[in-house]
Amino acid sequence: MSTATQRPTLLLSRVDVERIEDLLDRPQFRSLNTAPLREELERAELIEPGDMPDDVITMNSTALVKVIDDQQQAHEYELTLVYPRDADGSSDKVSILAPVGSALLGLRAGNSIDWPMPGGRSARLHVLSIRYQPEAAGELHR
């Protein structure tokens, strides 16, 4: 990535996008600020699940991510990107509707992205590796 404001190309599973769009249309989520997630869905390149490269974060993927906060402190996390129903409050599961979840979707190992966080803060997310991806594991109907 050449500049801090440049956003990497996103690859998204057509099935994931259909499910996320359905989720965003539900009344219980209409009060949330989903504009950043909707923008990411709009700019993404859609591909069939069976054609998904194994280094892309898709729904239910687990990735090792380095988060650098606005004080330049870095922390590594192993995060699994989940739908809200599967976000059980554990620190290793992040909902697609959370700012970090929206930022991770569609990134590839090696990608970084600057993303706004709650409270007016910002963070740089860097994907170190993909530990598990449903499509790569042959689990296309989840």
PDB file of C-alpha atoms in Angstrom:
ATOM      1  CA  MET A   1       0.000   0.000   0.000  1.00  0.00           C
ATOM      2  CA  SER A   2       1.499   3.309  -0.974  1.00  0.00           C
ATOM      3  CA  THR A   3      -0.489   5.737   1.181  1.00  0.00           C
ATOM      4  CA  ALA A   4      -2.322   5.598   4.472  1.00  0.00           C
ATOM      5  CA  THR A   5      -5.596   6.617   2.816  1.00  0.00           C
ATOM      6  CA  GLN A   6      -5.474   4.016   0.028  1.00  0.00           C
ATOM      7  CA  ARG A   7      -7.739   1.042   0.607  1.00  0.00           C
ATOM      8  CA  PRO A   8      -6.809  -2.397  -0.697  1.00  0.00           C
ATOM      9  CA  THR A   9      -8.948  -4.171  -3.264  1.00  0.00           C
ATOM     10  CA  LEU A  10     -11.536  -6.375  -1.589  1.00  0.00           C
ATOM     11  CA  LEU A  11     -12.544  -9.843  -2.748  1.00  0.00           C
ATOM     12  CA  LEU A  12     -15.878 -10.955  -1.347  1.00  0.00           C
ATOM     13  CA  SER A  13     -17.851 -14.131  -1.701  1.00  0.00           C
ATOM     14  CA  ARG A  14     -21.125 -13.571  -3.521  1.00  0.00           C
ATOM     15  CA  VAL A  15     -22.844 -15.717  -0.854  1.00  0.00           C
ATOM     16  CA  ASP A  16     -21.338 -13.687   2.013  1.00  0.00           C
ATOM     17  CA  VAL A  17     -22.483 -10.438   0.399  1.00  0.00           C
ATOM     18  CA  GLU A  18     -26.033 -11.748  -0.089  1.00  0.00           C
ATOM     19  CA  ARG A  19     -26.196 -12.815   3.562  1.00  0.00           C
ATOM     20  CA  ILE A  20     -24.743  -9.533   4.834  1.00  0.00           C
ATOM     21  CA  GLU A  21     -27.134  -7.457   2.703  1.00  0.00           C
ATOM     22  CA  ASP A  22     -30.040  -9.524   4.080  1.00  0.00           C
ATOM     23  CA  LEU A  23     -28.746  -8.865   7.593  1.00  0.00           C
ATOM     24  CA  LEU A  24     -28.479  -5.116   6.984  1.00  0.00           C
ATOM     25  CA  ASP A  25     -32.126  -5.023   5.840  1.00  0.00           C
ATOM     26  CA  ARG A  26     -33.385  -6.439   9.162  1.00  0.00           C
ATOM     27  CA  PRO A  27     -35.226  -3.940  11.385  1.00  0.00           C
ATOM     28  CA  GLN A  28     -33.091  -4.639  14.478  1.00  0.00           C
ATOM     29  CA  PHE A  29     -29.942  -3.453  12.681  1.00  0.00           C
ATOM     30  CA  ARG A  30     -31.352  -0.376  10.934  1.00  0.00           C
ATOM     31  CA  SER A  31     -30.408   1.944  13.809  1.00  0.00           C
ATOM     32  CA  LEU A  32     -26.713   0.998  13.549  1.00  0.00           C
ATOM     33  CA  ASN A  33     -24.266   3.027  11.474  1.00  0.00           C
ATOM     34  CA  THR A  34     -23.753   0.495   8.696  1.00  0.00           C
ATOM     35  CA  ALA A  35     -22.602   3.043   6.103  1.00  0.00           C
ATOM     36  CA  PRO A  36     -18.915   2.001   6.278  1.00  0.00           C
ATOM     37  CA  LEU A  37     -19.846  -1.666   5.783  1.00  0.00           C
ATOM     38  CA  ARG A  38     -22.201  -0.822   2.925  1.00  0.00           C
ATOM     39  CA  GLU A  39     -19.413   1.185   1.263  1.00  0.00           C
ATOM     40  CA  GLU A  40     -17.073  -1.801   1.521  1.00  0.00           C
ATOM     41  CA  LEU A  41     -19.700  -4.084  -0.050  1.00  0.00           C
ATOM     42  CA  GLU A  42     -20.190  -1.599  -2.911  1.00  0.00           C
ATOM     43  CA  ARG A  43     -16.500  -1.340  -3.790  1.00  0.00           C
ATOM     44  CA  ALA A  44     -15.722  -5.058  -3.550  1.00  0.00           C
ATOM     45  CA  GLU A  45     -15.128  -7.516  -6.342  1.00  0.00           C
ATOM     46  CA  LEU A  46     -17.609 -10.405  -5.984  1.00  0.00           C
ATOM     47  CA  ILE A  47     -16.545 -13.960  -6.738  1.00  0.00           C
ATOM     48  CA  GLU A  48     -18.083 -17.374  -6.263  1.00  0.00           C
ATOM     49  CA  PRO A  49     -17.161 -19.114  -2.977  1.00  0.00           C
ATOM     50  CA  GLY A  50     -15.438 -21.987  -4.784  1.00  0.00           C
ATOM     51  CA  ASP A  51     -13.144 -19.498  -6.562  1.00  0.00           C
ATOM     52  CA  MET A  52     -12.083 -17.674  -3.382  1.00  0.00           C
ATOM     53  CA  PRO A  53      -8.281 -17.512  -2.883  1.00  0.00           C
ATOM     54  CA  ASP A  54      -7.283 -19.035   0.458  1.00  0.00           C
ATOM     55  CA  ASP A  55      -5.578 -15.847   1.714  1.00  0.00           C
ATOM     56  CA  VAL A  56      -8.786 -13.738   1.914  1.00  0.00           C
ATOM     57  CA  ILE A  57     -10.836 -13.062   5.057  1.00  0.00           C
ATOM     58  CA  THR A  58     -14.373 -14.278   4.422  1.00  0.00           C
ATOM     59  CA  MET A  59     -17.207 -14.764   6.875  1.00  0.00           C
ATOM     60  CA  ASN A  60     -16.263 -17.283   9.593  1.00  0.00           C
ATOM     61  CA  SER A  61     -12.560 -16.985   8.721  1.00  0.00           C
ATOM     62  CA  THR A  62      -9.951 -16.803  11.471  1.00  0.00           C
ATOM     63  CA  ALA A  63      -7.036 -14.441  10.917  1.00  0.00           C
ATOM     64  CA  LEU A  64      -3.990 -13.260  12.821  1.00  0.00           C
ATOM     65  CA  VAL A  65      -4.215  -9.467  12.764  1.00  0.00           C
ATOM     66  CA  LYS A  66      -1.928  -6.718  14.036  1.00  0.00           C
ATOM     67  CA  VAL A  67      -3.785  -3.621  15.216  1.00  0.00           C
ATOM     68  CA  ILE A  68      -1.797  -0.391  15.523  1.00  0.00           C
ATOM     69  CA  ASP A  69      -3.762   2.219  17.448  1.00  0.00           C
ATOM     70  CA  ASP A  70      -3.531   5.989  17.118  1.00  0.00           C
ATOM     71  CA  GLN A  71      -0.832   6.023  19.837  1.00  0.00           C
ATOM     72  CA  GLN A  72       1.266   3.686  17.618  1.00  0.00           C
ATOM     73  CA  GLN A  73       0.868   0.778  20.042  1.00  0.00           C
ATOM     74  CA  ALA A  74       0.641  -2.567  18.247  1.00  0.00           C
ATOM     75  CA  HIS A  75      -1.223  -5.635  19.447  1.00  0.00           C
ATOM     76  CA  GLU A  76      -1.727  -8.973  17.703  1.00  0.00           C
ATOM     77  CA  TYR A  77      -5.064 -10.750  17.839  1.00  0.00           C
ATOM     78  CA  GLU A  78      -6.451 -13.959  16.424  1.00  0.00           C
ATOM     79  CA  LEU A  79      -9.945 -12.993  15.308  1.00  0.00           C
ATOM     80  CA  THR A  80     -12.808 -14.908  13.768  1.00  0.00           C
ATOM     81  CA  LEU A  81     -15.198 -12.815  11.662  1.00  0.00           C
ATOM     82  CA  VAL A  82     -18.769 -13.857  12.498  1.00  0.00           C
ATOM     83  CA  TYR A  83     -22.398 -12.909  11.976  1.00  0.00           C
ATOM     84  CA  PRO A  84     -24.009 -11.099  14.963  1.00  0.00           C
ATOM     85  CA  ARG A  85     -25.792 -14.281  16.121  1.00  0.00           C
ATOM     86  CA  ASP A  86     -22.396 -15.973  16.597  1.00  0.00           C
ATOM     87  CA  ALA A  87     -20.716 -13.074  18.406  1.00  0.00           C
ATOM     88  CA  ASP A  88     -20.791 -14.474  21.933  1.00  0.00           C
ATOM     89  CA  GLY A  89     -18.855 -11.685  23.640  1.00  0.00           C
ATOM     90  CA  SER A  90     -15.543 -13.531  23.547  1.00  0.00           C
ATOM     91  CA  SER A  91     -12.600 -11.391  22.487  1.00  0.00           C
ATOM     92  CA  ASP A  92     -11.686 -13.703  19.605  1.00  0.00           C
ATOM     93  CA  LYS A  93     -15.020 -13.370  17.761  1.00  0.00           C
ATOM     94  CA  VAL A  94     -15.804 -10.114  16.033  1.00  0.00           C
ATOM     95  CA  SER A  95     -19.163  -9.329  14.453  1.00  0.00           C
ATOM     96  CA  ILE A  96     -19.316  -8.172  10.851  1.00  0.00           C
ATOM     97  CA  LEU A  97     -21.362  -5.231  12.219  1.00  0.00           C
ATOM     98  CA  ALA A  98     -18.511  -4.086  14.499  1.00  0.00           C
ATOM     99  CA  PRO A  99     -16.112  -1.515  13.002  1.00  0.00           C
ATOM    100  CA  VAL A 100     -13.197  -3.959  13.106  1.00  0.00           C
ATOM    101  CA  GLY A 101     -15.344  -6.675  11.496  1.00  0.00           C
ATOM    102  CA  SER A 102     -16.360  -4.380   8.646  1.00  0.00           C
ATOM    103  CA  ALA A 103     -12.704  -3.477   8.139  1.00  0.00           C
ATOM    104  CA  LEU A 104     -11.486  -7.085   7.998  1.00  0.00           C
ATOM    105  CA  LEU A 105     -13.971  -8.478   5.488  1.00  0.00           C
ATOM    106  CA  GLY A 106     -12.332  -9.135   2.126  1.00  0.00           C
ATOM    107  CA  LEU A 107      -8.773  -8.271   3.137  1.00  0.00           C
ATOM    108  CA  ARG A 108      -5.936 -10.572   2.101  1.00  0.00           C
ATOM    109  CA  ALA A 109      -2.924 -11.697   4.105  1.00  0.00           C
ATOM    110  CA  GLY A 110      -0.419  -8.854   3.850  1.00  0.00           C
ATOM    111  CA  ASN A 111      -3.078  -6.118   3.408  1.00  0.00           C
ATOM    112  CA  SER A 112      -3.359  -3.138   5.737  1.00  0.00           C
ATOM    113  CA  ILE A 113      -6.204  -0.673   6.098  1.00  0.00           C
ATOM    114  CA  ASP A 114      -6.792   2.436   8.198  1.00  0.00           C
ATOM    115  CA  TRP A 115     -10.166   2.292   9.884  1.00  0.00           C
ATOM    116  CA  PRO A 116     -12.169   4.580  12.187  1.00  0.00           C
ATOM    117  CA  MET A 117     -12.859   3.148  15.628  1.00  0.00           C
ATOM    118  CA  PRO A 118     -15.466   4.076  18.268  1.00  0.00           C
ATOM    119  CA  GLY A 119     -14.893   7.341  20.113  1.00  0.00           C
ATOM    120  CA  GLY A 120     -13.291   9.124  17.176  1.00  0.00           C
ATOM    121  CA  ARG A 121     -10.120   7.046  17.322  1.00  0.00           C
ATOM    122  CA  SER A 122      -8.548   5.285  14.374  1.00  0.00           C
ATOM    123  CA  ALA A 123      -6.445   2.185  13.922  1.00  0.00           C
ATOM    124  CA  ARG A 124      -4.385   0.525  11.232  1.00  0.00           C
ATOM    125  CA  LEU A 125      -5.219  -3.137  10.735  1.00  0.00           C
ATOM    126  CA  HIS A 126      -2.635  -5.410   9.158  1.00  0.00           C
ATOM    127  CA  VAL A 127      -3.540  -8.999   8.246  1.00  0.00           C
ATOM    128  CA  LEU A 128      -0.580 -11.223   9.128  1.00  0.00           C
ATOM    129  CA  SER A 129      -2.073 -14.573   8.102  1.00  0.00           C
ATOM    130  CA  ILE A 130      -5.284 -16.510   7.549  1.00  0.00           C
ATOM    131  CA  ARG A 131      -5.514 -19.384  10.029  1.00  0.00           C
ATOM    132  CA  TYR A 132      -8.810 -20.808   8.745  1.00  0.00           C
ATOM    133  CA  GLN A 133     -11.108 -20.015   5.847  1.00  0.00           C
ATOM    134  CA  PRO A 134     -14.344 -21.987   5.258  1.00  0.00           C
ATOM    135  CA  GLU A 135     -13.996 -21.878   1.464  1.00  0.00           C
ATOM    136  CA  ALA A 136     -10.435 -23.261   1.582  1.00  0.00           C
ATOM    137  CA  ALA A 137     -11.645 -25.997   3.950  1.00  0.00           C
ATOM    138  CA  GLY A 138     -14.367 -26.985   1.454  1.00  0.00           C
ATOM    139  CA  GLU A 139     -17.180 -25.683   3.699  1.00  0.00           C
ATOM    140  CA  LEU A 140     -19.088 -23.725   1.115  1.00  0.00           C
ATOM    141  CA  HIS A 141     -22.597 -24.041   2.612  1.00  0.00           C
ATOM    142  CA  ARG A 142     -22.396 -22.664   6.120  1.00  0.00           C
TER     143      ARG A 142
END
